[in-house]
Tab-separated table of C-alpha atoms and ligand atoms in Angstrom:
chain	number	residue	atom	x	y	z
A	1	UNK	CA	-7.470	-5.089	12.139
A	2	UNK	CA	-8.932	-3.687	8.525
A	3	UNK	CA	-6.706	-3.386	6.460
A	4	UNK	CA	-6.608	0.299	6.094
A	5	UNK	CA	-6.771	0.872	9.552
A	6	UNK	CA	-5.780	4.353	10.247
A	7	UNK	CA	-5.065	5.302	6.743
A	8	UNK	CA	-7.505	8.672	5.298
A	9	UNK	CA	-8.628	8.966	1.696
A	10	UNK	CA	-10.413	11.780	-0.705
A	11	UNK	CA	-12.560	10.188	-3.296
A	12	UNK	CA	-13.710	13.414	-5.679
A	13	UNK	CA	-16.637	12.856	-7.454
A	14	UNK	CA	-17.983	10.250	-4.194
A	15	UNK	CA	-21.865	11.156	-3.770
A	16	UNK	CA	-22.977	8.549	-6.662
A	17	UNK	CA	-21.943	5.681	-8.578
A	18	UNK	CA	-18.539	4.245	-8.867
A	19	UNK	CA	-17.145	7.315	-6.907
A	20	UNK	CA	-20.053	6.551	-3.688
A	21	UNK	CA	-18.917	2.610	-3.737
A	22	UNK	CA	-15.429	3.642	-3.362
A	23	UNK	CA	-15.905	5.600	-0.538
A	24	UNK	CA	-17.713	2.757	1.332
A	25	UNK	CA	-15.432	0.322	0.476
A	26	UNK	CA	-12.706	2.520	1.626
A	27	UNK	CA	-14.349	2.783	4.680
A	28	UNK	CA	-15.249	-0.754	5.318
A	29	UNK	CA	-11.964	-1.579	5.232
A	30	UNK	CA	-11.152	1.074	8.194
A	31	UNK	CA	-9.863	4.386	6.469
A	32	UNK	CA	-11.738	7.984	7.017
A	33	UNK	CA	-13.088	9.139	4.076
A	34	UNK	CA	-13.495	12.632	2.286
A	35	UNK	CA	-16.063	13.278	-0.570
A	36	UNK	CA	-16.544	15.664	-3.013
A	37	UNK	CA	-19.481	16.400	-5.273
A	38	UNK	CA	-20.729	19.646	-6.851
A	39	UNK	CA	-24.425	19.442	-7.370
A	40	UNK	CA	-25.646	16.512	-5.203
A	41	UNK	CA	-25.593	17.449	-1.378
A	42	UNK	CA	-28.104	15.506	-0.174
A	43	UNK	CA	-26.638	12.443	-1.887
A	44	UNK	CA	-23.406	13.497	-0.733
A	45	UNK	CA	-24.948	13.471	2.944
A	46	UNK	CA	-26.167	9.932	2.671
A	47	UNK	CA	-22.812	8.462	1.440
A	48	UNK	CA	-20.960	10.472	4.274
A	49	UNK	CA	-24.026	8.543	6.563
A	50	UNK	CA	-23.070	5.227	5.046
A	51	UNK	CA	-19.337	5.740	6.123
A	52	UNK	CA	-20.240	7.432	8.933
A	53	UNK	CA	-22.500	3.861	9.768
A	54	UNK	CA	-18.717	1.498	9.684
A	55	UNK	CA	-17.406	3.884	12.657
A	56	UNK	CA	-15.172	5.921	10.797
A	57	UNK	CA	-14.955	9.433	10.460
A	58	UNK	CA	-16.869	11.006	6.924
A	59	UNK	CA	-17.591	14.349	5.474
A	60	UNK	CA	-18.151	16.068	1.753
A	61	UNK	CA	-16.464	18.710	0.320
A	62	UNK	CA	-18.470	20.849	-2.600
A	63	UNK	CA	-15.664	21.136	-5.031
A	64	UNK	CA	-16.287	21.470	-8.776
A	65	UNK	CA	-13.610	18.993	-10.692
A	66	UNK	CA	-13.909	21.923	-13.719
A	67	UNK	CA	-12.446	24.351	-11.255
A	68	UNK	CA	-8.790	24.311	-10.890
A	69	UNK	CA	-8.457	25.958	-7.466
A	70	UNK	CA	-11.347	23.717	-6.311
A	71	UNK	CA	-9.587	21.022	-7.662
A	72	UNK	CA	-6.366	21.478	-5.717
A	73	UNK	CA	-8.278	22.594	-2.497
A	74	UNK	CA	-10.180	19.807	-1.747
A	75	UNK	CA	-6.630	17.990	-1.364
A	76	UNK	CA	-5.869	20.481	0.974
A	77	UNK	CA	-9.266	20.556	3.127
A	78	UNK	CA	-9.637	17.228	2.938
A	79	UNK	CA	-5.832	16.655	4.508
A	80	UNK	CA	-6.462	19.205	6.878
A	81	UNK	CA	-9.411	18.093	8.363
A	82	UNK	CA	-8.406	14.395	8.308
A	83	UNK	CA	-5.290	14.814	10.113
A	84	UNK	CA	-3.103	14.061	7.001
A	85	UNK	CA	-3.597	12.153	3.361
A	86	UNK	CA	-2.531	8.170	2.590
A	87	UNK	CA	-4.780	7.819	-0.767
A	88	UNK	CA	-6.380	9.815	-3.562
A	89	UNK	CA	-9.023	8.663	-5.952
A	90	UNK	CA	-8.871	10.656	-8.598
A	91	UNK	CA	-12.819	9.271	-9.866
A	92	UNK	CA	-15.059	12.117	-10.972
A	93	UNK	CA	-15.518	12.223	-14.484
A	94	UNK	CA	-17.378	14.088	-17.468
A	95	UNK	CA	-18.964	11.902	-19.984
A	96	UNK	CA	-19.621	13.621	-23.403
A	97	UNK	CA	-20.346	11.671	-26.224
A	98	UNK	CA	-21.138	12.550	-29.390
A	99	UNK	CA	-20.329	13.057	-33.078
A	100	UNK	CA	-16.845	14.231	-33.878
A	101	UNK	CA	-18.571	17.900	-35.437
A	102	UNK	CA	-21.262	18.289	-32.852
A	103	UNK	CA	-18.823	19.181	-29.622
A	104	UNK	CA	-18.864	22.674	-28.697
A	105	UNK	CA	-15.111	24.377	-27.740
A	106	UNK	CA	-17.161	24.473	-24.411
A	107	UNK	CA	-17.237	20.543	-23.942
A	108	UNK	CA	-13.956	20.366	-24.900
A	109	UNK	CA	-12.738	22.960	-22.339
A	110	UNK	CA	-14.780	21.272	-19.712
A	111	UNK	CA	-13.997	17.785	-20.234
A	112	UNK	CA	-10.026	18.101	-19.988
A	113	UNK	CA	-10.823	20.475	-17.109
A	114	UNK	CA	-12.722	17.790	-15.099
A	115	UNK	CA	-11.014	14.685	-16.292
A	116	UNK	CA	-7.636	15.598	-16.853
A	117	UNK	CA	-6.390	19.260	-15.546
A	118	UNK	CA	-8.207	18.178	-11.774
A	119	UNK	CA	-6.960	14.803	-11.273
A	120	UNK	CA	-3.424	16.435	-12.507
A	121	UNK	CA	-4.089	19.214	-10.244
A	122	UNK	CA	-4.896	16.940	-7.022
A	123	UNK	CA	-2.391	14.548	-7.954
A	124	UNK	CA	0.133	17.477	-7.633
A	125	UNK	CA	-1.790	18.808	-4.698
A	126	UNK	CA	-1.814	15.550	-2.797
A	127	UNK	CA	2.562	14.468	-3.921
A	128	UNK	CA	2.919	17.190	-1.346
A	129	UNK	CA	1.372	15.362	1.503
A	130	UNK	CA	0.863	11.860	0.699
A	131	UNK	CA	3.362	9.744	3.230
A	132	UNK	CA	5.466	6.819	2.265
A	133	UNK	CA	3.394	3.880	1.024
A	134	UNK	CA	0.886	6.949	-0.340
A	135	UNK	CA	-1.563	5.520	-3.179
A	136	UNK	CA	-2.859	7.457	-6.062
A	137	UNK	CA	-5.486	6.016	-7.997
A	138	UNK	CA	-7.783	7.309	-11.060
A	139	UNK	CA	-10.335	6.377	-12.994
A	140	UNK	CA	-10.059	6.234	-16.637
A	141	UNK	CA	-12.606	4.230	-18.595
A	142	UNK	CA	-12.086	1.277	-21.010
A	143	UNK	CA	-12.517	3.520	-24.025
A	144	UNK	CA	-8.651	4.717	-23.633
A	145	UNK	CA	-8.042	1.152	-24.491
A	146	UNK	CA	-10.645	0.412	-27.134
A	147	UNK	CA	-13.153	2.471	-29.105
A	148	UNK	CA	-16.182	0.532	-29.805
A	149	UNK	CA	-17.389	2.692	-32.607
A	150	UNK	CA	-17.933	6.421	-33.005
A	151	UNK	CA	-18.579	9.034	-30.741
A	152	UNK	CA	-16.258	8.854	-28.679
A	153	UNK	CA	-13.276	10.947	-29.549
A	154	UNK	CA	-13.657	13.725	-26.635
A	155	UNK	CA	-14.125	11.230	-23.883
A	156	UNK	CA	-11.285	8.589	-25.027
A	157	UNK	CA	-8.751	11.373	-25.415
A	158	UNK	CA	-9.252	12.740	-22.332
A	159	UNK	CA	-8.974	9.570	-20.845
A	160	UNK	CA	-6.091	8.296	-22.474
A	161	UNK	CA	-4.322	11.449	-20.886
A	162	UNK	CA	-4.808	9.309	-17.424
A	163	UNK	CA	-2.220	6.730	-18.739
A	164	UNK	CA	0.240	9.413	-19.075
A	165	UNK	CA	-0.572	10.681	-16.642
A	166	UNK	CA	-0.381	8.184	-14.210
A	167	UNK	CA	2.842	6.313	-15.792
A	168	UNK	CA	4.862	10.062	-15.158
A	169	UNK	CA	3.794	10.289	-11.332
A	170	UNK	CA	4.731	6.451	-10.493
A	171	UNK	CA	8.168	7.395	-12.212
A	172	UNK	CA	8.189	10.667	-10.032
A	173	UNK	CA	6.984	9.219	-6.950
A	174	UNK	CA	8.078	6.025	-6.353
A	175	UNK	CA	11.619	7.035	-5.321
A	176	UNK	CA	9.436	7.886	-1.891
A	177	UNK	CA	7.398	4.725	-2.053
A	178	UNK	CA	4.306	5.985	-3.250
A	179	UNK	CA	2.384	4.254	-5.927
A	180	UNK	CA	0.229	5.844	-8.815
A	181	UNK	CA	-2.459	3.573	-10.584
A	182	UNK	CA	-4.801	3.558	-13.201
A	183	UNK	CA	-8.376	1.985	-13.442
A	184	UNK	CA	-10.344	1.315	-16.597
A	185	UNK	CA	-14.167	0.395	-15.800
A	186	UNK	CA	-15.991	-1.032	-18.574
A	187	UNK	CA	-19.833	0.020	-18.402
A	188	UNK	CA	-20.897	0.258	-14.798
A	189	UNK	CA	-24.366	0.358	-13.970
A	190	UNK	CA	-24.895	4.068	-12.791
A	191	UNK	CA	-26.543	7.662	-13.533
A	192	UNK	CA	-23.882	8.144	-16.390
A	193	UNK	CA	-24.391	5.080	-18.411
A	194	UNK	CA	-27.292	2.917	-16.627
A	195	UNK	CA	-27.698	-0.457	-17.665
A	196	UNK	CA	-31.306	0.155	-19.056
A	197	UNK	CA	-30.452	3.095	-20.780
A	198	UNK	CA	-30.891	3.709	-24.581
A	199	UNK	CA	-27.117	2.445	-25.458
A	200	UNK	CA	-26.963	-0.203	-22.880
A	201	UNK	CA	-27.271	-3.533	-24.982
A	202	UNK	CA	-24.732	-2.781	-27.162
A	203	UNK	CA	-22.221	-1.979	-24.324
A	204	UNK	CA	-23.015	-4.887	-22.625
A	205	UNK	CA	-22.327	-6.518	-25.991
A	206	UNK	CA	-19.094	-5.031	-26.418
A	207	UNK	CA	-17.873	-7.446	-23.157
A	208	UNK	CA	-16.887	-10.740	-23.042
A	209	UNK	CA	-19.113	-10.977	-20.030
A	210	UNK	CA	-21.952	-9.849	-21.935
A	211	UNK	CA	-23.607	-8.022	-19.125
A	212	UNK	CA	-22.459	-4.435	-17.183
A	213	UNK	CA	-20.353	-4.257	-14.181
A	214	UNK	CA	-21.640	-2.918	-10.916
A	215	UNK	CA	-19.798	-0.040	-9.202
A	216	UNK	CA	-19.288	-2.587	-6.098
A	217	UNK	CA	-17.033	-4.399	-8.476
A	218	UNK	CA	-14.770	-1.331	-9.041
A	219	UNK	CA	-14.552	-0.423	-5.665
A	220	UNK	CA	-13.061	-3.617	-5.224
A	221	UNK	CA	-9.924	-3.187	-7.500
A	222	UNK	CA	-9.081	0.167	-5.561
A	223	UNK	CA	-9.653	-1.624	-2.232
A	224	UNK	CA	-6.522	-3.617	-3.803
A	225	UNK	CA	-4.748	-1.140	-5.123
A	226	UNK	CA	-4.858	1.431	-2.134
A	227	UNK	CA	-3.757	-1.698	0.160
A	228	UNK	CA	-0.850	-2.972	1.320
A	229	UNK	CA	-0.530	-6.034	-1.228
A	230	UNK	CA	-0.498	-3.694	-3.949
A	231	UNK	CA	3.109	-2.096	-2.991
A	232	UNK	CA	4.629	-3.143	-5.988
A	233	UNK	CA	2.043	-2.749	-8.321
A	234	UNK	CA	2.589	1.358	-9.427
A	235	UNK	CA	2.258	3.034	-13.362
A	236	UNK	CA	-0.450	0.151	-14.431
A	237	UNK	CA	-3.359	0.236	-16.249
A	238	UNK	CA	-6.227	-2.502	-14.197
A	239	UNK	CA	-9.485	-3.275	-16.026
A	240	UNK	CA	-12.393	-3.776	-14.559
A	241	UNK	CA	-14.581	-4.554	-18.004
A	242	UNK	CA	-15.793	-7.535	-18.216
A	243	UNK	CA	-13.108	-8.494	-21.393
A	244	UNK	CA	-14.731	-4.868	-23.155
A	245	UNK	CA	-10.602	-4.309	-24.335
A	246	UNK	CA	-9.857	-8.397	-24.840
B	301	NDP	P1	-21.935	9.329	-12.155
B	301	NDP	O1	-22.371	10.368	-13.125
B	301	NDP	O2	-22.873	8.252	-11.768
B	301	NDP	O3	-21.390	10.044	-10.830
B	301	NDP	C1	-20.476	11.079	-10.994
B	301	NDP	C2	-19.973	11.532	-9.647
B	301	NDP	O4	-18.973	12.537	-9.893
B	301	NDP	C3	-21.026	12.179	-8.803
B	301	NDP	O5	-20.690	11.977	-7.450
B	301	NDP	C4	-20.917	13.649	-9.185
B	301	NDP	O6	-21.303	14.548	-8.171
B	301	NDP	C5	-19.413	13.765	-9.359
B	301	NDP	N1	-19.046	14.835	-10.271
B	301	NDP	C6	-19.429	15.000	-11.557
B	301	NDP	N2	-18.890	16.125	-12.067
B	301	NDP	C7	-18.156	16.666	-11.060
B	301	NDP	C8	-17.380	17.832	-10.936
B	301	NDP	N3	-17.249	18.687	-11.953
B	301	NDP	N4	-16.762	18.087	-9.752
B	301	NDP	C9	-16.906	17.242	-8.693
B	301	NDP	N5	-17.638	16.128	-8.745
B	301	NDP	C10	-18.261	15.848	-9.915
B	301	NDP	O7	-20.606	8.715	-12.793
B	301	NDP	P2	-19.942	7.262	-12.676
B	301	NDP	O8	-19.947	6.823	-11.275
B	301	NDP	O9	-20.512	6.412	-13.724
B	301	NDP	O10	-18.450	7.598	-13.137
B	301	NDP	C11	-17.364	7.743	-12.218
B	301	NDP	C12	-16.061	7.713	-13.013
B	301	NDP	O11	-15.972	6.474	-13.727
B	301	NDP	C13	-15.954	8.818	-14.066
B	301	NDP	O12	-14.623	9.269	-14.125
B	301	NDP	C14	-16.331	8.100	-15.360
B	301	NDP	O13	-15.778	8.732	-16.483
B	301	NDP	C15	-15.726	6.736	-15.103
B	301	NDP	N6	-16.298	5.655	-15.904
B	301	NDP	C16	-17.625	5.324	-15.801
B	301	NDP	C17	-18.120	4.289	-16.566
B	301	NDP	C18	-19.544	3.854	-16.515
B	301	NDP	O14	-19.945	3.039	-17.374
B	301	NDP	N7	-20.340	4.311	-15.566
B	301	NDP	C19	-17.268	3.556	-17.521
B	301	NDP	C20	-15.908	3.980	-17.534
B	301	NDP	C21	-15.447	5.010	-16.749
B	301	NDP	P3	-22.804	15.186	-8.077
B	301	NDP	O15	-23.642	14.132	-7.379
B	301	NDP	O16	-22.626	16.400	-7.243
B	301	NDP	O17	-23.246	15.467	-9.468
């Protein structure tokens, strides 16, 4: 038996990168999956395909992470059509990076709303379902644990929130043995930050690896996490960087 036989899981942000690798993992190891995206359906259909291909049950939700009712609502489609809820990935992400004067009120607003207010929003959404031995997991980034140099002040502080974030729901839901976890990627070869891309040397650099991760890798700490053997692992921070923070 896979070891999440019979367990169903959202991933938001699951039609590309890190979010898509998740999802297959997920259902490799025998859970139904859910999906979000908001702009690419026909991606989204081929990841649903690619579950759909291990014999369990797929399907995508359009939800837009910026929108808070959207937010909260694909927790509850995605639990009603599934038959229930045993893990959220908390995975899709805004990356703005710039120069401390040249973000707009506008980036700001959107890049709490997508990487903090949502995954607080389906977090919340999803305490109301998730069963004992329930796993939350999110996606924060290596740069809440290290800044390599500038830029970066929008993105890092909206990921640091996820630490908070994350230690304040294992506190408030481990009582009912669900755990809440935290996962910092270092630079992951994908449409955000591709490993041929214009800043990619000096992010691969940055590692102790000196090369980028692949999103396969990722999925592979949240295939622990969201497991059994990860019971009494709840309110950590996991890297997957390649040394970026050591
Ligand atoms: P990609 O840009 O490659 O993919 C982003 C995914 O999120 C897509 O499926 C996209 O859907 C979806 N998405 C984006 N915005 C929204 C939104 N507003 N609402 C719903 N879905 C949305 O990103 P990555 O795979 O690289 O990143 C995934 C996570 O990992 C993010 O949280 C990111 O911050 C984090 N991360 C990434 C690193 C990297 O180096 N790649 C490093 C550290 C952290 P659609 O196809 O519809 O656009």
């Amino acid at each position: 038996m896979s070891s999440l036989s019979g367990k169903t899981a959202l991933v938001t942000g699951g039609s590309r990168g890190i979010g898509a690798a998740i999802a297959l993992r997920l259902a490799q190891e025998g859970a139904d999956v859910a999906i979000t995206y908001v702009r690419g359906e026909d991606a989204a259909r081929e990841v649903v395909a690619k579950i759909e291909a291990t014999g369990r049950r797929g399907f995508a939700i359009r939800a837009d992470a910026a929108d808070a009712g959207d937010a909260a609502g694909a927790v509850e489609r995605a639990a009603d059509d599934l038959g229930g809820l045993d893990i959220l990935v908390n995975n899709a992400g805004a990356g703005v990076i710039g120069p401390l004067e040249s973000l707009s009120l506008a980036d700001v607003d959107r890049v709490l709303a997508v990487n903090v207010r949502a995954a607080f929003l389906a977090s919340q959404a999803a305490a109301a379902r998730l069963p004992r031995g329930g796993r939350i997991v999110s996606i924060g980034s290596c740069m809440a644990k290290l800044v390599p140099g500038p830029g970066g002040t929008l993105y890092a502080t909206s990921k640091a929130a996820l630490i908070g974030l994350t230690k304040a729901l294992a506190r408030e839901l481990g009582e009912r043995g669900v755990t809440a976890n935290l996962v910092h990627p270092g630079p992951i070869d994908t449409d955000m930050n591709p490993a041929d891309g214009p800043y990619a040397a000096g992010q691969a650099a940055d590692t102790a690896l000196g090369r980028y991760g692949s999103a396969a890798e990722v999925a592979s700490m949240v295939a622990y996490l969201v497991g059994d053997e990860a019971a009494y692992v709840t309110g950590a921070e996991l890297s997957v960087d390649g040394g970026h923070a050591a």
